[in-house]
Coordinates of C-alpha atoms in Angstrom, one line a residue:
M1 CA 0.1 0.1 0.2
P2 CA 1.4 3.7 -0.7
A3 CA 2.6 6.1 1.7
V4 CA -0.4 8.1 2.4
K5 CA 0.0 11.7 2.7
P6 CA -2.0 14.4 4.8
S7 CA -2.9 15.3 1.9
Y8 CA -6.5 13.0 0.8
A9 CA -6.5 14.6 -2.3
D10 CA -2.8 13.3 -2.8
F11 CA -3.8 9.7 -1.4
L12 CA -6.3 9.5 -4.1
K13 CA -4.2 10.8 -6.9
I14 CA -2.3 7.9 -6.5
K15 CA -4.3 5.0 -5.7
A16 CA -7.0 6.3 -8.8
T17 CA -3.5 6.3 -11.1
E18 CA -2.5 2.9 -10.0
D19 CA -6.1 1.2 -10.1
S20 CA -6.2 2.3 -13.8
E21 CA -3.2 0.8 -15.1
R22 CA -2.8 -2.2 -13.0
Q23 CA -3.9 -5.1 -15.1
V24 CA -7.5 -6.5 -14.0
K25 CA -8.2 -10.0 -14.8
L26 CA -11.8 -10.5 -14.3
E27 CA -13.9 -13.1 -15.6
P28 CA -17.3 -13.9 -15.4
E29 CA -16.8 -17.2 -13.4
F30 CA -18.9 -18.1 -10.2
M31 CA -18.2 -21.3 -8.8
G32 CA -21.1 -24.0 -9.8
I33 CA -21.8 -27.2 -9.6
N34 CA -18.5 -29.8 -7.4
N35 CA -16.8 -26.4 -7.1
K36 CA -15.4 -26.0 -10.5
I37 CA -15.3 -22.6 -12.0
I38 CA -17.4 -22.6 -14.8
T39 CA -19.3 -19.5 -16.7
L40 CA -23.4 -19.4 -16.2
L41 CA -23.3 -20.0 -19.7
Q42 CA -21.9 -23.2 -19.2
L43 CA -24.3 -24.7 -16.4
P44 CA -25.8 -27.9 -17.7
G45 CA -29.0 -27.4 -18.2
I46 CA -29.9 -23.9 -18.3
D47 CA -28.8 -22.4 -22.3
L48 CA -28.5 -18.3 -20.9
D49 CA -27.1 -17.0 -24.1
K50 CA -30.1 -17.4 -25.4
K51 CA -32.0 -15.8 -22.7
A52 CA -32.6 -11.8 -23.8
G53 CA -31.4 -8.8 -21.5
A54 CA -31.0 -9.2 -17.7
K55 CA -31.0 -12.7 -17.9
S56 CA -27.5 -13.2 -19.7
P57 CA -24.7 -13.1 -17.8
L58 CA -22.1 -9.5 -18.0
S59 CA -19.4 -9.7 -20.9
A60 CA -16.0 -9.8 -19.2
E61 CA -15.5 -6.6 -21.0
N62 CA -18.8 -4.9 -19.4
A63 CA -17.4 -6.4 -15.7
I64 CA -14.2 -5.3 -16.3
L65 CA -15.1 -2.1 -16.8
Y66 CA -17.9 -2.3 -14.1
K67 CA -15.3 -3.0 -11.2
E68 CA -13.3 0.5 -13.1
I69 CA -15.8 2.5 -12.6
F70 CA -16.8 1.4 -9.1
R71 CA -13.1 1.8 -8.3
L72 CA -12.2 5.4 -9.7
Q73 CA -15.7 5.9 -8.1
S74 CA -14.9 5.6 -4.8
Y75 CA -11.8 7.5 -4.6
G76 CA -13.6 10.6 -6.5
N77 CA -12.2 10.1 -9.9
M78 CA -15.5 10.8 -11.1
K79 CA -14.1 12.2 -15.0
E80 CA -12.3 9.1 -15.5
A81 CA -15.2 6.9 -14.2
D82 CA -17.8 8.3 -16.8
A83 CA -15.0 8.2 -20.1
K84 CA -15.6 4.4 -18.8
I85 CA -19.1 5.1 -18.5
A86 CA -19.4 5.6 -22.2
R87 CA -18.0 2.1 -22.8
L88 CA -20.4 0.0 -21.5
T89 CA -22.9 -1.9 -23.4
D90 CA -24.2 -2.7 -21.2
K91 CA -26.1 -1.1 -18.5
R92 CA -27.9 -2.7 -16.2
L93 CA -25.9 -2.0 -12.8
Y94 CA -26.1 1.9 -13.6
S95 CA -28.6 2.2 -10.4
D96 CA -25.7 1.2 -8.7
V97 CA -23.1 3.1 -10.4
L98 CA -25.0 6.6 -9.8
F99 CA -26.2 5.5 -6.2
Q100 CA -22.5 5.2 -5.7
R101 CA -21.8 8.8 -7.3
Y102 CA -24.1 10.9 -5.4
M103 CA -23.8 9.3 -1.7
H104 CA -19.9 10.0 -2.1
P105 CA -19.4 12.3 0.5
T106 CA -16.8 14.8 -0.9
A107 CA -16.0 14.0 -4.4
Y108 CA -19.8 14.7 -6.2
K109 CA -22.6 17.4 -5.2
T110 CA -25.7 15.8 -6.1
T111 CA -29.3 17.6 -7.2
F112 CA -32.4 17.2 -6.1
A113 CA -33.5 16.8 -9.7
E114 CA -30.6 13.6 -10.1
L115 CA -32.0 12.4 -6.6
D116 CA -35.9 12.9 -8.2
D117 CA -34.5 11.1 -11.6
W118 CA -33.3 8.3 -9.3
L119 CA -36.4 7.6 -6.9
T120 CA -38.4 7.3 -10.4
R121 CA -36.1 4.6 -11.9
F122 CA -35.0 2.3 -9.4
P123 CA -38.4 2.3 -6.7
D124 CA -37.0 -0.8 -5.7
H125 CA -33.2 -0.5 -5.6
P126 CA -31.7 -1.2 -1.9
G127 CA -30.0 1.9 -1.7
A128 CA -33.7 3.7 -1.7
E129 CA -33.9 4.5 1.1
R130 CA -31.1 6.2 1.8
I131 CA -31.6 8.4 -2.1
H132 CA -34.7 9.4 -0.4
K133 CA -33.4 10.7 3.2
L134 CA -31.2 13.0 1.0
A135 CA -33.7 14.0 -1.8
V136 CA -36.1 14.9 0.6
S137 CA -33.7 17.1 2.8
R138 CA -32.8 18.9 -1.0
R139 CA -36.4 19.4 -1.6
P140 CA -36.8 22.7 -3.1
E141 CA -39.5 24.7 -1.1
G142 CA -43.2 24.1 -2.8
H143 CA -41.9 21.1 -4.7
K144 CA -45.1 18.9 -4.0
G145 CA -44.1 15.8 -5.6
G146 CA -43.9 12.3 -4.3
W147 CA -42.1 9.2 -5.3
A148 CA -44.5 6.1 -6.0
N149 CA -43.7 2.3 -5.7
L150 CA -40.8 2.8 -3.6
K151 CA -39.2 -0.1 -1.9
F152 CA -37.3 0.1 1.4
R153 CA -35.2 -2.3 2.4
S154 CA -37.1 -5.5 4.0
E155 CA -35.6 -6.3 8.1
V156 CA -32.5 -8.2 7.6
P157 CA -31.8 -11.7 8.5
E158 CA -30.9 -11.6 12.6
I159 CA -27.5 -13.7 13.5
H160 CA -28.3 -16.6 15.6
E161 CA -25.3 -18.1 17.2
P162 CA -25.5 -21.8 16.2
K163 CA -26.7 -24.2 18.2
M164 CA -26.9 -22.0 21.5
A165 CA -29.1 -22.6 24.4
T166 CA -32.1 -20.8 25.2
P167 CA -31.7 -19.6 28.7
K168 CA -34.9 -19.4 30.8
T169 CA -36.0 -15.5 31.2
Y170 CA -36.6 -14.2 34.4
V171 CA -40.0 -12.8 34.9
S172 CA -41.2 -10.9 38.1
K173 CA -44.6 -11.7 39.6
K174 CA -44.7 -8.7 41.3
D175 CA -48.1 -6.9 40.2
R176 CA -47.1 -3.4 38.6
T177 CA -48.8 -0.9 37.0
P178 CA -47.2 0.6 34.0
E179 CA -45.3 3.9 35.8
Q180 CA -44.0 1.4 38.1
N181 CA -42.7 -0.8 35.4
Q182 CA -40.9 2.2 33.9
N183 CA -39.7 3.6 37.1
V184 CA -38.3 -0.1 37.7
R185 CA -36.4 -0.4 34.0
A186 CA -35.1 3.2 35.2
L187 CA -33.3 1.9 38.2
S188 CA -32.2 -0.8 36.9
V189 CA -30.6 1.2 33.9
K190 CA -29.1 3.7 36.7
V191 CA -27.2 0.6 38.7
R192 CA -25.7 -1.2 35.7
S193 CA -24.3 2.1 34.5
L194 CA -22.9 3.2 37.9
V195 CA -21.3 -0.2 38.0
S196 CA -20.0 0.3 34.7
E197 CA -18.4 3.5 35.6
G198 CA -16.8 1.6 38.1
E199 CA -19.4 3.5 40.9
P200 CA -20.4 0.0 42.8
G201 CA -20.9 1.6 45.9
L202 CA -23.2 4.3 44.8
A203 CA -24.7 1.6 42.5
Q204 CA -25.9 0.0 46.1
E205 CA -26.6 3.3 47.7
T206 CA -28.9 4.0 44.9
L207 CA -30.4 0.6 45.0
Y208 CA -31.3 0.9 48.4
T209 CA -32.4 4.4 48.4
A210 CA -35.0 4.5 45.4
E211 CA -38.4 4.4 46.1
A212 CA -38.7 1.9 42.7
V213 CA -36.6 -1.1 44.8
Q214 CA -40.3 -1.6 46.4
H215 CA -41.7 -2.5 43.3
M216 CA -39.1 -5.1 42.5
D217 CA -39.0 -9.3 43.7
E218 CA -36.2 -10.5 45.4
A219 CA -35.0 -12.0 42.3
E220 CA -35.3 -8.5 40.7
R221 CA -33.4 -7.0 44.0
D222 CA -30.8 -9.5 43.8
A223 CA -29.8 -10.0 39.9
L224 CA -28.9 -5.6 40.8
K225 CA -27.0 -7.1 43.5
A226 CA -24.6 -9.5 41.5
E227 CA -23.7 -6.7 39.2
I228 CA -22.9 -4.6 42.3
A229 CA -21.0 -7.8 43.6
L230 CA -19.4 -8.0 40.5
G231 CA -18.5 -4.4 40.7
Y232 CA -17.0 -4.5 44.3
L233 CA -15.1 -7.4 42.6
Y234 CA -13.4 -5.4 39.9
D235 CA -12.6 -2.7 42.5
G236 CA -10.3 -5.1 44.2
Q237 CA -13.5 -5.2 47.0
S238 CA -13.3 -8.9 47.5
A239 CA -14.6 -9.1 50.9
R240 CA -17.8 -7.2 50.2
A241 CA -18.6 -9.0 46.4
L242 CA -18.2 -12.1 48.5
D243 CA -20.9 -10.9 50.9
L244 CA -23.1 -9.2 48.7
S245 CA -22.9 -12.8 46.1
R246 CA -23.2 -15.6 48.3
E247 CA -26.5 -13.5 49.9
S248 CA -28.0 -13.0 46.8
V249 CA -27.4 -17.2 45.7
R250 CA -29.0 -18.2 49.5
R251 CA -32.0 -15.9 48.5
S252 CA -32.8 -15.9 45.1
G253 CA -30.4 -19.2 44.1
E254 CA -30.9 -20.9 40.8
A255 CA -32.9 -18.0 39.1
V256 CA -29.4 -15.1 39.7
P257 CA -26.9 -17.5 37.9
L258 CA -24.6 -14.4 38.1
A259 CA -24.2 -14.6 41.8
S260 CA -23.2 -17.7 41.7
W261 CA -20.3 -16.7 39.5
V262 CA -19.4 -13.5 41.3
A263 CA -18.8 -15.7 44.3
G264 CA -17.1 -18.4 43.0
L265 CA -14.4 -15.9 41.4
G266 CA -14.1 -13.8 45.0
L267 CA -13.3 -18.0 46.9
W268 CA -10.9 -19.1 43.3
L269 CA -9.2 -15.6 44.4
K270 CA -9.0 -16.6 47.9
K271 CA -7.6 -20.0 47.1
D272 CA -10.7 -21.6 49.0
Y273 CA -11.0 -24.1 45.8
A274 CA -12.9 -26.6 47.1
N275 CA -16.6 -23.8 48.1
A276 CA -15.7 -22.4 45.0
A277 CA -16.6 -24.9 43.3
I278 CA -20.2 -25.8 44.4
Y279 CA -20.6 -21.8 43.5
F280 CA -19.4 -22.4 39.8
E281 CA -21.4 -25.8 39.8
K282 CA -24.3 -23.7 40.8
A283 CA -23.9 -20.8 37.3
G284 CA -23.2 -24.0 34.9
T285 CA -26.5 -25.6 35.3
S286 CA -28.7 -22.8 36.2
P287 CA -31.7 -22.7 33.1
Y288 CA -31.3 -19.4 33.4
A289 CA -27.2 -18.8 33.0
S290 CA -26.8 -18.0 29.6
P291 CA -24.2 -21.0 26.8
W292 CA -21.4 -18.2 27.7
L293 CA -22.0 -18.4 31.5
A294 CA -22.8 -21.9 31.9
S295 CA -20.0 -23.1 30.2
G296 CA -17.7 -21.0 31.8
G297 CA -19.3 -21.7 35.4
S298 CA -19.0 -25.4 34.5
Y299 CA -15.3 -24.7 33.6
W300 CA -14.4 -23.1 36.5
A301 CA -15.9 -25.9 38.6
A302 CA -13.5 -28.3 36.5
R303 CA -10.8 -25.7 37.5
S304 CA -11.5 -26.1 41.4
H305 CA -11.9 -29.4 42.1
M306 CA -8.7 -29.6 40.4
R307 CA -6.9 -27.2 43.0
A308 CA -8.9 -28.8 45.3
K309 CA -7.3 -32.2 44.5
N310 CA -11.0 -33.7 44.0
V311 CA -9.9 -35.4 40.3
K312 CA -12.9 -37.4 40.3
E313 CA -15.4 -34.6 39.8
V314 CA -12.7 -33.0 36.9
S315 CA -14.3 -34.6 33.9
R316 CA -17.7 -34.6 34.8
W317 CA -17.3 -30.4 34.7
Y318 CA -15.9 -30.6 32.0
R319 CA -18.2 -32.2 29.6
E320 CA -20.8 -30.0 31.1
A321 CA -19.1 -27.4 29.6
A322 CA -18.5 -29.0 26.5
K323 CA -22.1 -28.9 26.0
H324 CA -21.7 -26.0 25.0
T325 CA -19.7 -26.8 22.1
R326 CA -18.9 -23.3 20.3
T327 CA -18.3 -21.2 23.2
F328 CA -14.6 -20.5 24.6
Y329 CA -15.2 -22.3 27.8
G330 CA -16.9 -25.0 25.8
L331 CA -14.1 -25.4 22.8
L332 CA -11.6 -25.1 26.1
A333 CA -13.4 -28.4 27.5
L334 CA -13.3 -30.3 24.3
R335 CA -9.3 -30.1 24.4
A336 CA -9.4 -30.9 28.0
L337 CA -11.3 -33.8 27.2
G338 CA -9.1 -34.7 24.2
Q339 CA -12.3 -34.9 21.5
D340 CA -12.1 -33.8 18.5
I341 CA -13.8 -30.1 17.3
R342 CA -16.9 -31.4 14.7
L343 CA -17.2 -29.1 12.4
N344 CA -19.1 -29.5 8.9
W345 CA -17.3 -27.7 6.1
E346 CA -19.6 -28.4 3.2
N347 CA -21.4 -25.6 1.8
A348 CA -25.0 -26.1 0.7
A349 CA -25.8 -27.3 -2.6
Y350 CA -25.8 -25.2 -5.2
T351 CA -27.6 -26.3 -8.0
P352 CA -29.2 -25.4 -11.7
A353 CA -32.9 -25.0 -10.0
D354 CA -31.2 -22.4 -7.8
E355 CA -29.7 -20.6 -10.6
E356 CA -33.2 -20.7 -12.3
K357 CA -35.2 -19.3 -8.9
L358 CA -32.1 -16.7 -8.5
L359 CA -32.7 -15.5 -12.6
D360 CA -36.4 -15.1 -11.7
T361 CA -36.1 -12.1 -9.1
V362 CA -34.9 -8.9 -9.8
E363 CA -32.4 -8.8 -7.2
G364 CA -30.9 -12.3 -8.0
R365 CA -30.0 -11.0 -11.1
R366 CA -28.4 -8.0 -10.4
A367 CA -26.3 -9.4 -7.9
M368 CA -25.2 -11.8 -9.9
A369 CA -24.3 -9.1 -12.7
L370 CA -22.5 -7.4 -9.5
V371 CA -20.5 -9.9 -8.6
A372 CA -19.2 -10.7 -11.7
A373 CA -18.4 -6.6 -11.5
G374 CA -15.9 -7.6 -8.3
Q375 CA -18.9 -5.6 -6.1
Y376 CA -19.6 -8.4 -3.6
D377 CA -20.9 -5.6 -0.5
L378 CA -23.4 -4.1 -2.9
A379 CA -24.7 -7.5 -4.2
E380 CA -25.4 -8.3 -1.0
R381 CA -27.0 -5.5 -0.4
E382 CA -28.9 -6.5 -3.2
L383 CA -30.1 -9.8 -1.7
L384 CA -30.2 -8.7 1.7
H385 CA -33.5 -6.6 0.5
F386 CA -35.2 -9.9 -0.6
D387 CA -38.6 -10.0 1.3
F388 CA -38.0 -13.6 2.5
A389 CA -40.3 -13.2 5.0
A390 CA -42.8 -13.3 2.4
N391 CA -40.1 -15.9 0.5
P392 CA -38.8 -18.5 2.9
S393 CA -38.4 -20.5 0.2
M394 CA -35.3 -18.8 -1.6
R395 CA -33.5 -18.6 2.3
P396 CA -31.8 -22.1 1.3
V397 CA -31.5 -20.8 -2.7
V398 CA -29.7 -17.5 -1.8
L399 CA -28.0 -19.2 0.8
A400 CA -26.2 -21.4 -1.7
Y401 CA -25.3 -19.0 -4.3
A402 CA -23.7 -16.6 -1.1
G403 CA -20.9 -20.1 -0.8
H404 CA -20.4 -20.5 -3.6
V405 CA -19.6 -16.9 -4.7
G406 CA -18.2 -15.7 -1.7
L407 CA -21.4 -13.5 0.0
S408 CA -19.8 -13.3 3.4
E409 CA -22.6 -11.8 5.1
V410 CA -25.4 -13.3 3.4
A411 CA -23.7 -17.0 4.0
L412 CA -23.4 -15.7 7.9
R413 CA -27.2 -14.7 8.6
L414 CA -29.0 -17.5 6.7
G415 CA -26.7 -19.8 8.0
S416 CA -27.3 -19.0 11.5
M417 CA -31.5 -19.3 10.1
L418 CA -30.8 -22.8 8.2
D419 CA -29.9 -26.8 8.7
A420 CA -27.9 -28.9 7.2
P421 CA -29.1 -32.3 6.2
G422 CA -28.8 -34.6 8.7
G423 CA -29.6 -31.6 11.9
K424 CA -26.2 -30.7 11.0
L425 CA -24.9 -26.9 10.5
Y426 CA -23.3 -24.7 8.0
D427 CA -20.2 -24.3 9.6
A428 CA -19.0 -23.3 6.3
A429 CA -21.7 -20.6 6.5
L430 CA -21.5 -20.1 9.8
Y431 CA -17.7 -19.6 9.1
P432 CA -17.4 -17.7 6.0
V433 CA -14.6 -16.6 3.8
L434 CA -14.1 -12.8 3.0
P435 CA -14.1 -12.1 -0.8
W436 CA -11.6 -9.5 0.3
E437 CA -7.4 -9.5 0.9
P438 CA -5.6 -6.9 3.2
E439 CA -3.7 -4.9 -0.1
G440 CA -0.2 -7.3 -0.6
G441 CA -1.8 -10.1 1.3
Y442 CA -2.3 -11.7 4.5
E443 CA 1.2 -11.1 6.6
L444 CA -1.1 -12.4 10.0
D445 CA -2.7 -15.0 10.2
P446 CA -6.2 -15.2 8.1
A447 CA -7.9 -17.0 10.6
L448 CA -7.2 -14.8 12.9
V449 CA -8.6 -11.7 10.3
H450 CA -11.9 -13.2 10.0
A451 CA -11.7 -14.1 13.8
I452 CA -12.3 -10.3 14.3
V453 CA -14.2 -9.3 11.2
R454 CA -17.0 -11.6 12.4
Q455 CA -17.2 -10.5 15.8
E456 CA -16.8 -7.2 14.9
S457 CA -18.9 -6.2 11.5
R458 CA -20.3 -9.4 10.7
F459 CA -18.7 -9.3 7.8
D460 CA -20.5 -6.1 6.3
P461 CA -17.8 -3.1 4.9
Q462 CA -19.8 -0.1 5.6
A463 CA -20.4 -1.1 9.4
R464 CA -20.8 1.8 11.7
S465 CA -21.4 2.1 14.9
P466 CA -22.1 4.7 17.3
S467 CA -18.6 5.5 18.5
G468 CA -17.5 5.5 15.1
A469 CA -16.0 2.9 14.5
A470 CA -16.2 1.6 10.4
G471 CA -15.4 -0.8 8.3
L472 CA -14.9 -4.6 8.4
M473 CA -12.6 -4.4 11.2
Q474 CA -14.6 -1.1 13.1
I475 CA -11.0 1.2 13.1
M476 CA -11.9 4.2 14.8
P477 CA -11.1 7.4 12.5
D478 CA -8.1 8.3 14.6
T479 CA -6.5 4.6 14.5
A480 CA -6.4 5.1 10.8
R481 CA -4.5 7.9 10.9
H482 CA -2.6 6.9 13.1
V483 CA -1.6 3.8 11.3
L484 CA -0.4 5.8 8.2
R485 CA 0.7 8.6 10.0
A486 CA -1.4 10.8 8.2
P487 CA -2.3 13.2 11.1
A488 CA -4.0 15.8 9.2
M489 CA -6.7 13.3 6.9
T490 CA -9.9 15.4 7.0
D491 CA -13.0 13.1 8.6
E492 CA -14.8 12.5 4.8
G493 CA -10.9 11.4 3.6
V494 CA -11.3 8.4 6.6
E495 CA -14.3 7.3 5.9
T496 CA -14.3 6.8 2.3
L497 CA -10.8 4.8 3.4
L498 CA -12.2 2.8 6.0
G499 CA -15.2 2.0 3.4
R500 CA -13.4 0.3 1.2
A501 CA -13.4 -3.8 2.1
E502 CA -9.2 -3.6 1.1
E503 CA -8.3 -1.0 2.5
N504 CA -9.6 -1.3 6.0
L505 CA -8.3 -4.7 6.4
T506 CA -4.7 -3.6 5.5
I507 CA -5.4 -1.2 8.1
G508 CA -6.5 -3.3 10.7
Q509 CA -4.0 -6.0 9.8
A510 CA -1.1 -3.2 10.5
Y511 CA -2.8 -2.5 13.9
M512 CA -2.9 -5.7 14.6
K513 CA 0.9 -6.6 14.4
E514 CA 2.0 -2.9 16.4
L515 CA -0.4 -4.3 18.6
L516 CA 1.6 -7.9 19.3
A517 CA 5.0 -6.5 19.1
D518 CA 3.5 -4.0 22.1
K519 CA 5.8 -4.5 25.3
N520 CA 2.5 -5.3 27.5
V521 CA 0.9 -7.5 24.9
N522 CA 4.1 -9.1 24.2
G523 CA 2.4 -11.8 21.0
D524 CA -0.1 -12.6 24.0
V525 CA -3.2 -12.8 21.7
M526 CA -6.0 -12.2 24.3
A527 CA -3.8 -9.2 25.7
M528 CA -3.7 -8.2 21.9
L529 CA -7.8 -8.4 21.1
A530 CA -8.1 -6.7 24.8
A531 CA -5.7 -3.7 23.3
Y532 CA -7.8 -3.4 20.2
N533 CA -10.9 -3.8 21.8
A534 CA -10.9 -1.0 24.9
G535 CA -7.3 0.4 23.7
P536 CA -3.7 -0.1 25.0
G537 CA -3.9 2.4 27.7
N538 CA -6.7 0.4 29.4
L539 CA -4.7 -2.9 28.8
A540 CA -1.7 -1.6 30.4
R541 CA -3.6 0.1 33.0
W542 CA -5.1 -3.5 33.7
K543 CA -2.0 -4.9 33.7
K544 CA -0.3 -2.7 36.2
K545 CA -3.4 -3.6 38.3
F546 CA -3.4 -7.4 38.5
G547 CA 0.4 -7.9 38.3
P548 CA 2.3 -10.3 36.3
V549 CA -0.3 -12.7 34.2
T550 CA 0.2 -16.4 35.9
D551 CA -3.4 -16.6 35.0
P552 CA -4.4 -16.5 31.8
L553 CA -7.9 -17.6 32.1
L554 CA -8.0 -15.5 35.6
F555 CA -6.9 -12.2 33.9
V556 CA -9.5 -12.0 30.8
E557 CA -11.9 -12.7 33.9
M558 CA -10.8 -9.6 36.0
I559 CA -10.6 -7.4 33.1
P560 CA -12.7 -4.6 34.8
V561 CA -15.3 -3.9 31.1
S562 CA -17.9 -6.5 30.4
E563 CA -17.5 -5.4 26.3
T564 CA -14.1 -6.8 26.7
R565 CA -13.7 -9.4 28.5
T566 CA -17.0 -10.5 25.9
Y567 CA -14.9 -9.4 23.5
V568 CA -12.1 -11.4 23.8
K569 CA -13.8 -14.7 24.8
R570 CA -15.9 -14.3 21.3
V571 CA -13.0 -13.6 19.2
M572 CA -10.5 -16.2 20.2
A573 CA -13.9 -19.1 19.7
N574 CA -14.0 -17.5 16.2
Y575 CA -10.7 -17.9 16.3
W576 CA -10.1 -21.6 17.3
I577 CA -13.0 -22.8 14.6
Y578 CA -11.5 -20.6 11.7
S579 CA -8.0 -22.1 12.9
L580 CA -9.6 -25.5 13.0
R581 CA -11.2 -24.8 8.9
G582 CA -8.1 -23.4 7.7
G583 CA -6.1 -26.7 9.1
Q584 CA -3.5 -25.4 10.9
G585 CA -3.8 -26.5 14.1
V586 CA -5.2 -24.7 17.0
R587 CA -2.0 -24.0 19.2
T588 CA -3.5 -21.3 21.4
L589 CA -6.5 -23.6 22.5
E590 CA -4.0 -26.4 23.1
A591 CA -1.8 -23.7 25.4
L592 CA -5.0 -22.1 27.7
S593 CA -5.7 -25.8 28.0
S594 CA -2.6 -26.5 29.5
G595 CA -2.4 -23.6 31.5
Q596 CA -0.2 -21.4 29.3
S597 CA -0.5 -17.9 27.8
P598 CA -1.7 -18.1 24.0
R599 CA 1.1 -16.6 22.3
Y600 CA 1.1 -15.8 19.2
A601 CA 3.1 -18.0 16.2
Y602 CA 2.3 -18.7 12.9
A603 CA 4.6 -19.0 9.7
P604 CA 3.0 -17.8 6.4
Q605 CA 2.1 -20.5 4.7
D606 CA -0.5 -21.7 2.0
T607 CA -3.7 -19.4 2.9
N608 CA -5.7 -21.1 -0.2
P609 CA -8.8 -21.9 2.9
F610 CA -9.2 -18.4 3.5
K611 CA -9.1 -17.8 -0.5
L612 CA -12.4 -18.3 -2.4
A613 CA -12.1 -20.7 -5.5
A614 CA -12.9 -18.1 -8.2
N615 CA -10.4 -14.8 -7.2
Q616 CA -7.9 -18.0 -6.7

């Protein structure tokens, strides 16, 4: 990647020149039957060359032109893009070209007339809602026109983690008025906010003195006390944490599994392993515990029994943890038991009949053309715009197509909803491969990069967080400026750069390398992930507070920020599963299961498992 100067305009000029001069090799090829690369024209039983118009594939020449047009426009080079547009003989993706141009943050000032015309011509486009919002903001005073037949984006399929048991939800039987319910919710939010701010004492005082507490039942009060107890534990007040958590367990038992978890951790810190095991068991077996908490409670029960020399119980609690296969502690338990981690890397079968069904839909035809032009993110927007609620039979069709051409976000969303034959999971869809790579290829373990992307953005290149993190790896603008050594880069420039998948991966990979070399990380993968999520400054403070890490699992559980604790464990679970997909082994899993720090160790090798067949 070329050095980026403080002037974003200079950067755009350099990139556009490189991209225009680069020899683009792109054929309208797709993953076909039996994972062989074939063109649409060669699919058995389909004479697409005899079909007219939109059902025919893009020609190689038009596919190359479109790819260059989208690339030039992304860097704001509209004049160069216009020259390519003039050479197009197939205008079916013109709506997407115009959408990209009209929504560019700096390079093009769109008129109301252009937006009005676009909405009139392309009311079913997945970008219609954004264009409509912009058009309304620029509508001339007195303009009374409207737009008929607008088809705003359908509800995007939610992502459900695979085979995760659904815990029971505690429902109070307390008779409350709507106003009292609202006050109870407000008190709960206030208490949790104070705990997250490092004020457990003030949180406890607020709980005890608030008028709304009289409208709570015991289990509701104890659930909040468990969170306050956890805050005390992170604040170094383990005695208060133990008193409060054990009191909650005595009163509300299995209804508040977090209280049992806090009591177990507090007793572990006191080296009272026999009693710690009792509380961890309660957390591990509560029907109200999430799979992540249940597997953690069971795994730590096994650890506690081991420390207490109660060896007979160790395997039993490892087996309990291993029931939650794809969780952090579930995977550790499987390794401790010496059991294989069985995953299904077969894609959903993609058939000529599926191809026909896709070609019979507007979204399918446009998505196929966009894939031919290398615009995977736009193709995903098309397919996620599909009304699956009204057409549920299209879910397996789109899933099969997504797996074959590398539409990772679509694969993940639909793969989490559908089971493979025989009750298996579509793990290839649940842990998909990116259709993009960092510029220059992978310099770090691609399994680790994929693990972070899966957690950060769910493979959406345009993901944005309320805090301003952007793109596949959810990079903050100031982090991008730091990595690129471009402190003067404008907000618009950073936004455009981070919205491009390849550049986002390149910057994210460079930041990961920097963090791995940080003195407080020193090659520890979990420490690197904590720094990636919470910042290297916070990691340094935690290291200073807790001293040398002799128990890496305890260090993770003592991170005082809930989001970061969860993040580290979920990305590590992703990392191990992606490592199995890549076939390079799970050294960090083996290290942690034996009590060692998970040191980063990756020898550059064949990365084909992380390349789409169509892109090799």
